[in-house]
Amino acid sequence: MDRNTLRALASACALIPLTAPAADDLQALREEIAQLKKTYEARIAALEAKLKQVESPPAPAIQSSSPVTSKNAFNPQLSLILDGVYFRDNKKGASVEMFDMIDGINHSHGHQGHAHGQLERGFNLRETELAFSATVSPHFDAWAMMTVSDQGDVALEEAYFDTRSLPSGLTVRAGKFLSGIGYLNAQHPHQWDFVDQNLAYRTLLGEHGLSDTGLRLSWLPKTGSWYTQLGLELLQGKEQTFATSGLATPTSREDGAPLAATSAGALAAQKAGPRLTTLYAKLGPDLGANHALQFGGWLAHARQHQEVHDHTLEDPASPVQALEGKGRAWGLDAVWKYAAGGYGGQGDFKLVGEYLRLHKNLKIAFDEGGTQVGEKRDFVQDGLVLQGVYGFLPHWQAGLRYDATGLTKNEVRGPNGKLAEWNKSDRWTLALTKQIDHFSLFRLQFGRARLWNEGVEEKANQLYLQYQMSLGAHGAHSF
């Protein structure tokens, strides 16, 4: 393109007129913009309102009926444990009494109080446990447990407080409580791996084990990788198999007949408490996360024990005697637990073994015949329980137990030697437990026992079907 051509195009462009927009068009544009702005403002407001509605929690719905469960917001914590049993045996129900009358040094002299094991053939509601627990203050915890029979009778099993803030691993417990001796003694029936109490405890310590009112001082010293617990208990010594006092001298026979004119002697007055002292130690090495092992030993000494022998209901010709003196007991125990880490406890294993031995060194304080007052009587009896449970499937446990009383000793001696000796009674028990969850279980148990009653051997088979339901929460169980 040459210079002349450019000049011609510039001239032509200069001839084109420049036209400005009309005022009506500007007004239309302004109105359109205003309308868009209004529309978007309305849309944004609607979106903000919707966002606020989504972020707010929904209002509670009105329920047409009561909720099935509710959280336990009470202080103290409350729990109630239901315990029901279907029971059958091969003795038309008589096997229950056979267990109460096993030959031995505590035969029919026994431990008073309520019992978890009194059953009849068929359906039974055993004692219902009602527990209260709370942290009273930064310095104290408190616990109480009562039992209610199917007849409505109420009994206090435990009521005590523990300190929380003593230095150097020291703890004091005061009140009524299960003694810390042994491994199984501190367990309530809902903690048992079997339906009923083992024979060693039942005959040597009583249906509930050793439980009394008093004071406990326990100490957890620093012992490196070993767990160590030492305990001292000062107890009243009330209604124990080897620590009972305050009995009255007999004034008549149990069969209602008057005492013979030759009766002589009397029981001493009750000594002031505490009359029963226990010492115990528990030791356990650190075996890692999956294994736990604990060994224990204990000794109990009663400085006064009294008992009355009156068998005139069974044998009217037998004389009535009352004895008093001192009692003592000792025991050894071991526990091994293995946690496999499987779902629902599958693969877990627990093995427990305890040996107990009971001595009573007494003198005849009252004699209906009048000739034996002051004579010595030494009573000795021992017992054993060995039991294990294994989680063979999730929430399923199989348990096997062997228990015996009069294992190696079951006798009474006088000044001139042995006066009486009884045979060993023992039992094998198999239990199958379905732990539905932490609060409920079903258990099927079969036991075959060889018992000696009045010198006669009895073979008793017992079948149990048990359920346990726990309502509410309570403190954690001990090891």
Short mmCIF file of C-alpha atoms in Angstrom, two decimals:
data_model
loop_
_atom_site.label_atom_id
_atom_site.label_comp_id
_atom_site.label_asym_id
_atom_site.label_seq_id
_atom_site.Cartn_x
_atom_site.Cartn_y
_atom_site.Cartn_z
CA MET A 1 0.00 0.00 0.00
CA ASP A 2 1.47 3.37 -1.02
CA ARG A 3 1.37 6.75 0.72
CA ASN A 4 -1.42 8.12 -1.51
CA THR A 5 -3.71 5.25 -0.68
CA LEU A 6 -3.31 5.85 3.07
CA ARG A 7 -4.18 9.45 2.68
CA ALA A 8 -7.37 8.49 0.84
CA LEU A 9 -8.49 6.08 3.59
CA ALA A 10 -7.85 8.66 6.32
CA SER A 11 -9.95 11.17 4.49
CA ALA A 12 -12.79 8.68 4.13
CA CYS A 13 -12.78 7.87 7.82
CA ALA A 14 -12.89 11.50 8.75
CA LEU A 15 -16.14 11.75 6.85
CA ILE A 16 -17.92 9.06 9.03
CA PRO A 17 -20.07 10.78 11.83
CA LEU A 18 -19.51 9.85 15.55
CA THR A 19 -22.91 9.15 17.32
CA ALA A 20 -23.34 9.18 21.28
CA PRO A 21 -25.73 6.64 23.06
CA ALA A 22 -29.25 7.90 23.73
CA ALA A 23 -30.38 8.76 27.33
CA ASP A 24 -33.14 6.11 27.21
CA ASP A 25 -30.61 3.34 26.56
CA LEU A 26 -28.54 4.38 29.61
CA GLN A 27 -31.54 4.31 31.84
CA ALA A 28 -32.47 0.83 30.62
CA LEU A 29 -29.00 -0.45 31.43
CA ARG A 30 -29.10 1.00 34.92
CA GLU A 31 -32.49 -0.65 35.60
CA GLU A 32 -31.25 -4.02 34.33
CA ILE A 33 -28.20 -3.87 36.61
CA ALA A 34 -30.34 -2.94 39.59
CA GLN A 35 -32.67 -5.87 38.90
CA LEU A 36 -29.77 -8.33 38.69
CA LYS A 37 -28.35 -6.98 41.92
CA LYS A 38 -31.68 -7.42 43.68
CA THR A 39 -32.08 -10.95 42.36
CA TYR A 40 -28.62 -12.04 43.54
CA GLU A 41 -29.08 -10.44 46.97
CA ALA A 42 -32.29 -12.42 47.43
CA ARG A 43 -30.60 -15.64 46.34
CA ILE A 44 -27.65 -15.10 48.69
CA ALA A 45 -29.99 -14.43 51.60
CA ALA A 46 -31.85 -17.67 50.87
CA LEU A 47 -28.62 -19.67 50.76
CA GLU A 48 -27.39 -18.17 54.03
CA ALA A 49 -30.67 -19.06 55.73
CA LYS A 50 -30.42 -22.63 54.47
CA LEU A 51 -26.82 -22.93 55.69
CA LYS A 52 -27.79 -21.70 59.15
CA GLN A 53 -30.59 -24.26 59.31
CA VAL A 54 -28.23 -27.10 58.43
CA GLU A 55 -25.63 -26.04 60.99
CA SER A 56 -28.15 -25.85 63.90
CA PRO A 57 -28.88 -29.12 65.98
CA PRO A 58 -32.32 -30.56 65.40
CA ALA A 59 -34.93 -29.95 68.04
CA PRO A 60 -35.59 -33.04 70.24
CA ALA A 61 -38.44 -35.10 69.03
CA ILE A 62 -41.35 -35.70 71.32
CA GLN A 63 -41.27 -39.40 72.37
CA SER A 64 -44.48 -41.29 72.46
CA SER A 65 -43.12 -43.81 75.00
CA SER A 66 -40.35 -44.04 77.66
CA PRO A 67 -36.82 -44.71 76.40
CA VAL A 68 -35.59 -48.30 76.60
CA THR A 69 -32.34 -47.36 78.37
CA SER A 70 -30.90 -44.27 79.95
CA LYS A 71 -27.45 -43.22 81.06
CA ASN A 72 -26.60 -43.70 84.73
CA ALA A 73 -26.05 -40.15 85.87
CA PHE A 74 -26.33 -40.94 89.59
CA ASN A 75 -23.68 -40.40 92.19
CA PRO A 76 -23.02 -42.86 93.78
CA GLN A 77 -22.95 -45.44 91.00
CA LEU A 78 -25.62 -48.06 91.45
CA SER A 79 -25.68 -51.57 90.16
CA LEU A 80 -27.98 -54.52 90.65
CA ILE A 81 -27.05 -58.05 89.68
CA LEU A 82 -29.69 -60.67 89.02
CA ASP A 83 -28.65 -64.28 89.51
CA GLY A 84 -30.98 -67.12 88.56
CA VAL A 85 -30.33 -70.86 88.48
CA TYR A 86 -32.11 -73.93 87.21
CA PHE A 87 -30.89 -76.85 89.33
CA ARG A 88 -31.19 -80.65 89.18
CA ASP A 89 -29.31 -83.48 90.87
CA ASN A 90 -29.40 -87.25 91.18
CA LYS A 91 -30.35 -87.14 94.90
CA LYS A 92 -33.84 -85.66 94.61
CA GLY A 93 -32.49 -82.36 95.90
CA ALA A 94 -30.65 -83.88 98.87
CA SER A 95 -27.21 -83.15 97.45
CA VAL A 96 -27.46 -79.54 98.66
CA GLU A 97 -27.66 -80.71 102.27
CA MET A 98 -24.89 -83.24 101.64
CA PHE A 99 -22.55 -80.38 100.81
CA ASP A 100 -23.51 -78.67 104.08
CA MET A 101 -22.82 -81.84 106.09
CA ILE A 102 -19.44 -82.89 104.69
CA ASP A 103 -17.41 -84.76 107.30
CA GLY A 104 -14.71 -82.61 108.86
CA ILE A 105 -13.78 -80.40 111.75
CA ASN A 106 -16.39 -77.79 110.86
CA HIS A 107 -19.22 -80.25 110.37
CA SER A 108 -22.43 -78.57 111.63
CA HIS A 109 -20.52 -76.05 113.76
CA GLY A 110 -20.53 -73.59 111.15
CA HIS A 111 -20.42 -70.22 109.94
CA GLN A 112 -23.63 -68.30 110.37
CA GLY A 113 -25.29 -65.89 107.99
CA HIS A 114 -26.95 -65.93 104.60
CA ALA A 115 -25.97 -68.33 101.86
CA HIS A 116 -25.82 -68.00 98.08
CA GLY A 117 -26.01 -71.73 97.57
CA GLN A 118 -29.36 -72.82 99.05
CA LEU A 119 -31.22 -74.33 96.12
CA GLU A 120 -34.16 -76.56 95.37
CA ARG A 121 -34.76 -78.62 92.28
CA GLY A 122 -36.04 -76.49 89.42
CA PHE A 123 -35.94 -72.71 89.11
CA ASN A 124 -34.26 -70.59 91.77
CA LEU A 125 -33.66 -66.88 92.12
CA ARG A 126 -30.47 -66.61 94.11
CA GLU A 127 -29.61 -63.57 96.16
CA THR A 128 -29.68 -60.33 94.20
CA GLU A 129 -26.63 -58.14 94.77
CA LEU A 130 -27.12 -54.39 95.09
CA ALA A 131 -23.92 -52.32 95.02
CA PHE A 132 -23.18 -48.63 95.67
CA SER A 133 -19.81 -47.02 94.95
CA ALA A 134 -18.52 -43.46 94.80
CA THR A 135 -15.57 -41.19 95.24
CA VAL A 136 -16.52 -39.32 98.39
CA SER A 137 -13.80 -36.68 98.11
CA PRO A 138 -10.24 -36.41 96.81
CA HIS A 139 -9.28 -38.38 99.90
CA PHE A 140 -11.79 -41.27 100.09
CA ASP A 141 -13.63 -43.87 98.03
CA ALA A 142 -16.60 -45.75 99.49
CA TRP A 143 -18.37 -49.00 98.57
CA ALA A 144 -21.35 -50.91 99.92
CA MET A 145 -22.99 -54.14 98.78
CA MET A 146 -26.22 -55.67 100.02
CA THR A 147 -27.95 -58.86 99.07
CA VAL A 148 -31.68 -59.42 98.80
CA SER A 149 -33.11 -62.94 98.97
CA ASP A 150 -36.11 -64.09 96.97
CA GLN A 151 -38.08 -63.73 100.23
CA GLY A 152 -37.03 -60.08 100.56
CA ASP A 153 -34.50 -60.58 103.36
CA VAL A 154 -31.70 -58.02 103.18
CA ALA A 155 -28.13 -58.64 104.36
CA LEU A 156 -25.10 -56.37 104.27
CA GLU A 157 -22.10 -58.06 102.65
CA GLU A 158 -19.69 -55.13 102.54
CA ALA A 159 -19.64 -51.47 103.58
CA TYR A 160 -16.28 -49.73 103.74
CA PHE A 161 -14.17 -46.78 102.65
CA ASP A 162 -10.66 -46.63 101.18
CA THR A 163 -8.20 -43.79 101.45
CA ARG A 164 -6.92 -42.23 98.21
CA SER A 165 -4.20 -39.82 99.21
CA LEU A 166 -1.86 -41.52 101.69
CA PRO A 167 1.83 -41.34 100.72
CA SER A 168 4.30 -44.12 99.86
CA GLY A 169 1.75 -46.53 98.39
CA LEU A 170 -0.23 -46.93 101.61
CA THR A 171 -3.99 -47.48 101.67
CA VAL A 172 -6.33 -47.87 104.64
CA ARG A 173 -9.68 -49.64 104.41
CA ALA A 174 -12.18 -49.53 107.27
CA GLY A 175 -15.63 -51.06 107.66
CA LYS A 176 -16.99 -54.52 106.82
CA PHE A 177 -15.21 -56.16 103.90
CA LEU A 178 -14.00 -59.38 102.31
CA SER A 179 -10.49 -60.10 103.51
CA GLY A 180 -7.57 -59.71 101.12
CA ILE A 181 -6.25 -63.20 101.90
CA GLY A 182 -5.94 -65.64 99.02
CA TYR A 183 -7.06 -64.92 95.47
CA LEU A 184 -10.71 -66.03 95.37
CA ASN A 185 -11.67 -64.74 98.83
CA ALA A 186 -12.27 -61.15 97.69
CA GLN A 187 -14.63 -62.18 94.87
CA HIS A 188 -18.40 -61.86 95.02
CA PRO A 189 -20.52 -64.60 93.42
CA HIS A 190 -21.02 -62.62 90.21
CA GLN A 191 -17.22 -62.72 89.74
CA TRP A 192 -16.94 -66.48 90.10
CA ASP A 193 -16.05 -68.53 87.01
CA PHE A 194 -18.35 -71.29 88.31
CA VAL A 195 -21.87 -71.25 89.71
CA ASP A 196 -21.03 -72.25 93.28
CA GLN A 197 -18.31 -71.84 95.91
CA ASN A 198 -15.41 -74.28 95.88
CA LEU A 199 -15.22 -77.01 98.56
CA ALA A 200 -12.03 -75.73 100.23
CA TYR A 201 -13.46 -72.28 100.91
CA ARG A 202 -16.91 -73.62 101.75
CA THR A 203 -15.73 -75.97 104.48
CA LEU A 204 -12.71 -74.06 105.84
CA LEU A 205 -13.74 -70.39 105.52
CA GLY A 206 -17.48 -70.47 104.92
CA GLU A 207 -19.80 -69.92 101.97
CA HIS A 208 -18.59 -66.30 101.53
CA GLY A 209 -14.99 -66.81 102.52
CA LEU A 210 -13.50 -64.65 105.26
CA SER A 211 -15.52 -61.45 105.71
CA ASP A 212 -15.50 -59.35 108.87
CA THR A 213 -15.52 -55.84 110.33
CA GLY A 214 -12.28 -54.02 111.02
CA LEU A 215 -9.33 -52.22 109.53
CA ARG A 216 -6.87 -52.99 106.73
CA LEU A 217 -3.53 -51.38 105.99
CA SER A 218 -2.09 -52.31 102.59
CA TRP A 219 1.21 -51.20 101.11
CA LEU A 220 2.52 -51.17 97.53
CA PRO A 221 6.29 -50.75 97.94
CA LYS A 222 8.50 -49.90 94.98
CA THR A 223 10.13 -53.20 94.02
CA GLY A 224 11.29 -52.57 90.47
CA SER A 225 9.73 -54.81 87.83
CA TRP A 226 7.92 -56.88 90.47
CA TYR A 227 4.46 -56.07 91.71
CA THR A 228 4.35 -56.33 95.51
CA GLN A 229 1.43 -55.85 97.87
CA LEU A 230 1.59 -56.38 101.62
CA GLY A 231 -1.44 -56.30 103.89
CA LEU A 232 -2.33 -56.31 107.57
CA GLU A 233 -5.92 -56.66 108.80
CA LEU A 234 -7.29 -56.24 112.32
CA LEU A 235 -10.77 -57.78 112.45
CA GLN A 236 -13.39 -58.33 115.13
CA GLY A 237 -13.44 -62.13 114.73
CA LYS A 238 -17.21 -62.63 114.48
CA GLU A 239 -18.89 -65.77 113.20
CA GLN A 240 -15.84 -67.18 111.43
CA THR A 241 -15.12 -70.89 111.22
CA PHE A 242 -12.04 -70.45 113.40
CA ALA A 243 -12.81 -67.09 115.02
CA THR A 244 -16.13 -66.99 116.83
CA SER A 245 -16.74 -65.71 120.35
CA GLY A 246 -19.48 -64.53 122.66
CA LEU A 247 -21.24 -67.90 122.75
CA ALA A 248 -23.33 -68.75 125.81
CA THR A 249 -22.64 -71.81 127.93
CA PRO A 250 -25.31 -74.44 127.11
CA THR A 251 -28.22 -74.58 129.54
CA SER A 252 -30.22 -77.28 127.73
CA ARG A 253 -29.78 -79.81 124.94
CA GLU A 254 -30.70 -79.10 121.35
CA ASP A 255 -33.27 -81.91 121.41
CA GLY A 256 -35.05 -80.09 124.25
CA ALA A 257 -34.01 -82.45 127.06
CA PRO A 258 -32.41 -80.98 130.19
CA LEU A 259 -28.68 -81.29 130.66
CA ALA A 260 -27.31 -84.06 132.84
CA ALA A 261 -26.68 -83.26 136.50
CA THR A 262 -22.99 -84.03 135.92
CA SER A 263 -22.54 -80.96 133.70
CA ALA A 264 -19.51 -78.87 134.61
CA GLY A 265 -17.53 -75.90 133.36
CA ALA A 266 -18.40 -72.73 131.46
CA LEU A 267 -17.28 -70.67 128.49
CA ALA A 268 -15.23 -67.55 129.17
CA ALA A 269 -16.52 -64.07 128.50
CA GLN A 270 -15.95 -62.56 125.09
CA LYS A 271 -12.65 -60.73 124.72
CA ALA A 272 -12.57 -57.23 123.32
CA GLY A 273 -11.85 -56.88 119.62
CA PRO A 274 -10.01 -57.02 117.39
CA ARG A 275 -9.69 -60.76 117.96
CA LEU A 276 -8.62 -61.81 114.45
CA THR A 277 -5.42 -60.69 112.69
CA THR A 278 -4.42 -61.49 109.11
CA LEU A 279 -1.20 -60.92 107.18
CA TYR A 280 -0.85 -61.43 103.45
CA ALA A 281 1.58 -60.82 100.60
CA LYS A 282 1.07 -60.84 96.83
CA LEU A 283 3.97 -60.84 94.37
CA GLY A 284 4.04 -60.76 90.59
CA PRO A 285 6.81 -60.36 87.98
CA ASP A 286 6.47 -58.18 84.90
CA LEU A 287 5.93 -60.64 82.03
CA GLY A 288 4.87 -58.18 79.36
CA ALA A 289 1.51 -57.18 77.98
CA ASN A 290 0.01 -60.64 77.39
CA HIS A 291 0.93 -62.54 80.53
CA ALA A 292 0.22 -61.86 84.21
CA LEU A 293 1.42 -64.02 87.08
CA GLN A 294 0.83 -63.58 90.80
CA PHE A 295 1.85 -65.58 93.85
CA GLY A 296 0.37 -65.11 97.29
CA GLY A 297 0.63 -66.32 100.86
CA TRP A 298 -1.35 -65.47 103.98
CA LEU A 299 -1.75 -66.20 107.67
CA ALA A 300 -4.72 -65.58 109.98
CA HIS A 301 -4.71 -65.87 113.76
CA ALA A 302 -7.67 -65.70 116.13
CA ARG A 303 -6.89 -65.13 119.81
CA GLN A 304 -10.31 -66.39 120.86
CA HIS A 305 -12.52 -69.06 119.32
CA GLN A 306 -15.50 -70.80 120.86
CA GLU A 307 -17.79 -73.54 119.54
CA VAL A 308 -20.53 -75.75 120.93
CA HIS A 309 -20.88 -79.40 119.95
CA ASP A 310 -24.48 -80.45 120.40
CA HIS A 311 -25.54 -83.35 118.16
CA THR A 312 -28.42 -84.51 120.33
CA LEU A 313 -30.91 -84.07 117.46
CA GLU A 314 -29.09 -86.73 115.42
CA ASP A 315 -27.86 -88.76 118.38
CA PRO A 316 -29.71 -88.19 121.70
CA ALA A 317 -27.05 -90.18 123.56
CA SER A 318 -24.19 -87.83 122.59
CA PRO A 319 -23.01 -85.46 125.35
CA VAL A 320 -23.01 -81.70 124.91
CA GLN A 321 -19.64 -79.98 125.02
CA ALA A 322 -18.39 -76.41 124.57
CA LEU A 323 -14.78 -75.71 123.57
CA GLU A 324 -12.64 -72.59 123.41
CA GLY A 325 -9.09 -71.62 122.56
CA LYS A 326 -7.28 -70.20 119.53
CA GLY A 327 -7.66 -70.70 115.80
CA ARG A 328 -5.40 -70.07 112.86
CA ALA A 329 -5.38 -70.63 109.13
CA TRP A 330 -2.90 -70.17 106.33
CA GLY A 331 -2.83 -70.54 102.60
CA LEU A 332 -0.86 -70.30 99.37
CA ASP A 333 -2.21 -69.20 96.00
CA ALA A 334 -1.07 -68.64 92.42
CA VAL A 335 -2.76 -67.11 89.37
CA TRP A 336 -1.67 -67.06 85.75
CA LYS A 337 -3.56 -65.11 83.11
CA TYR A 338 -2.87 -65.03 79.38
CA ALA A 339 -4.50 -62.49 77.07
CA ALA A 340 -4.36 -63.68 73.47
CA GLY A 341 -5.78 -60.44 72.13
CA GLY A 342 -8.50 -62.23 70.17
CA TYR A 343 -11.97 -60.85 69.62
CA GLY A 344 -14.37 -61.51 72.48
CA GLY A 345 -11.68 -63.11 74.66
CA GLN A 346 -10.93 -65.90 72.20
CA GLY A 347 -7.69 -67.61 73.18
CA ASP A 348 -7.58 -66.08 76.68
CA PHE A 349 -6.66 -68.41 79.52
CA LYS A 350 -6.73 -68.20 83.32
CA LEU A 351 -5.41 -70.75 85.79
CA VAL A 352 -5.96 -70.45 89.56
CA GLY A 353 -4.69 -72.68 92.36
CA GLU A 354 -5.14 -72.30 96.12
CA TYR A 355 -4.23 -74.45 99.10
CA LEU A 356 -5.73 -73.75 102.56
CA ARG A 357 -5.09 -75.27 105.99
CA LEU A 358 -7.06 -74.69 109.19
CA HIS A 359 -6.02 -75.38 112.80
CA LYS A 360 -8.00 -75.02 116.01
CA ASN A 361 -6.20 -75.53 119.33
CA LEU A 362 -9.00 -75.76 121.89
CA LYS A 363 -9.83 -76.98 125.38
CA ILE A 364 -13.10 -78.38 126.63
CA ALA A 365 -14.61 -75.57 128.70
CA PHE A 366 -17.99 -77.22 129.36
CA ASP A 367 -18.77 -80.93 129.47
CA GLU A 368 -22.14 -82.48 130.11
CA GLY A 369 -20.38 -85.56 131.49
CA GLY A 370 -18.28 -83.38 133.75
CA THR A 371 -15.08 -85.42 133.39
CA GLN A 372 -13.35 -83.89 130.38
CA VAL A 373 -13.25 -80.22 131.32
CA GLY A 374 -9.79 -78.84 130.55
CA GLU A 375 -8.80 -81.56 128.06
CA LYS A 376 -7.13 -80.40 124.84
CA ARG A 377 -8.53 -80.91 121.38
CA ASP A 378 -6.50 -80.12 118.25
CA PHE A 379 -8.42 -79.90 114.97
CA VAL A 380 -6.72 -79.87 111.55
CA GLN A 381 -8.21 -79.84 108.04
CA ASP A 382 -6.91 -78.70 104.64
CA GLY A 383 -8.33 -78.12 101.18
CA LEU A 384 -7.43 -77.38 97.58
CA VAL A 385 -8.98 -75.75 94.55
CA LEU A 386 -7.47 -75.85 91.07
CA GLN A 387 -9.45 -74.31 88.22
CA GLY A 388 -8.93 -72.99 84.71
CA VAL A 389 -11.03 -71.23 82.07
CA TYR A 390 -10.28 -70.93 78.32
CA GLY A 391 -11.90 -68.75 75.66
CA PHE A 392 -12.36 -71.25 72.85
CA LEU A 393 -14.58 -68.95 70.74
CA PRO A 394 -15.46 -65.25 70.88
CA HIS A 395 -17.55 -64.73 74.06
CA TRP A 396 -17.45 -68.46 74.88
CA GLN A 397 -15.51 -69.93 77.83
CA ALA A 398 -14.96 -73.49 78.95
CA GLY A 399 -14.00 -74.06 82.60
CA LEU A 400 -12.69 -77.08 84.49
CA ARG A 401 -12.34 -77.26 88.30
CA TYR A 402 -11.09 -79.77 90.82
CA ASP A 403 -11.73 -78.97 94.48
CA ALA A 404 -11.27 -81.01 97.61
CA THR A 405 -11.51 -80.73 101.39
CA GLY A 406 -9.67 -82.93 103.85
CA LEU A 407 -7.03 -83.33 101.15
CA THR A 408 -4.20 -84.57 103.40
CA LYS A 409 -5.49 -83.81 106.93
CA ASN A 410 -8.96 -84.06 108.40
CA GLU A 411 -8.75 -85.08 112.03
CA VAL A 412 -9.07 -84.22 115.71
CA ARG A 413 -6.54 -85.21 118.34
CA GLY A 414 -6.76 -85.45 122.12
CA PRO A 415 -4.15 -85.87 124.86
CA ASN A 416 -3.69 -89.52 123.95
CA GLY A 417 -3.61 -89.27 120.20
CA LYS A 418 -6.08 -89.26 117.31
CA LEU A 419 -9.73 -89.22 118.35
CA ALA A 420 -11.37 -89.03 114.96
CA GLU A 421 -10.42 -88.88 111.29
CA TRP A 422 -12.53 -88.26 108.22
CA ASN A 423 -12.10 -89.04 104.54
CA LYS A 424 -11.43 -86.58 101.75
CA SER A 425 -14.40 -85.22 99.85
CA ASP A 426 -13.77 -83.92 96.33
CA ARG A 427 -15.44 -82.92 93.09
CA TRP A 428 -14.87 -82.37 89.36
CA THR A 429 -16.78 -79.56 87.66
CA LEU A 430 -17.19 -78.58 84.00
CA ALA A 431 -18.69 -75.21 83.05
CA LEU A 432 -19.61 -73.70 79.69
CA THR A 433 -20.16 -69.93 79.75
CA LYS A 434 -21.63 -67.68 77.07
CA GLN A 435 -20.71 -64.08 77.86
CA ILE A 436 -23.31 -62.18 75.88
CA ASP A 437 -21.62 -58.88 76.74
CA HIS A 438 -20.06 -57.24 79.77
CA PHE A 439 -23.42 -57.14 81.54
CA SER A 440 -24.98 -60.55 80.93
CA LEU A 441 -24.06 -64.21 80.70
CA PHE A 442 -25.50 -67.72 80.56
CA ARG A 443 -23.67 -70.69 82.09
CA LEU A 444 -24.20 -74.45 81.92
CA GLN A 445 -22.39 -76.40 84.64
CA PHE A 446 -22.13 -80.05 85.56
CA GLY A 447 -20.39 -81.35 88.68
CA ARG A 448 -19.73 -84.84 89.98
CA ALA A 449 -18.80 -85.02 93.66
CA ARG A 450 -17.65 -87.77 95.99
CA LEU A 451 -18.79 -86.68 99.44
CA TRP A 452 -18.49 -88.25 102.87
CA ASN A 453 -21.42 -87.73 105.23
CA GLU A 454 -21.37 -89.40 108.68
CA GLY A 455 -18.81 -91.89 107.36
CA VAL A 456 -20.90 -92.83 104.33
CA GLU A 457 -19.70 -92.17 100.80
CA GLU A 458 -22.16 -90.37 98.53
CA LYS A 459 -21.74 -89.66 94.81
CA ALA A 460 -23.69 -86.59 93.80
CA ASN A 461 -24.23 -85.24 90.30
CA GLN A 462 -25.38 -81.64 89.98
CA LEU A 463 -26.56 -79.74 86.91
CA TYR A 464 -26.93 -75.94 86.79
CA LEU A 465 -28.19 -73.55 84.14
CA GLN A 466 -27.42 -70.02 85.29
CA TYR A 467 -28.09 -66.50 84.08
CA GLN A 468 -26.62 -63.27 85.41
CA MET A 469 -27.73 -59.77 84.45
CA SER A 470 -25.94 -56.64 85.64
CA LEU A 471 -27.94 -53.41 85.71
CA GLY A 472 -25.87 -50.26 86.04
CA ALA A 473 -22.17 -49.78 86.63
CA HIS A 474 -19.97 -50.51 89.62
CA GLY A 475 -16.28 -50.35 90.41
CA ALA A 476 -13.81 -52.41 88.44
CA HIS A 477 -12.99 -55.90 89.67
CA SER A 478 -9.59 -56.58 91.16
CA PHE A 479 -6.95 -58.71 89.35
#
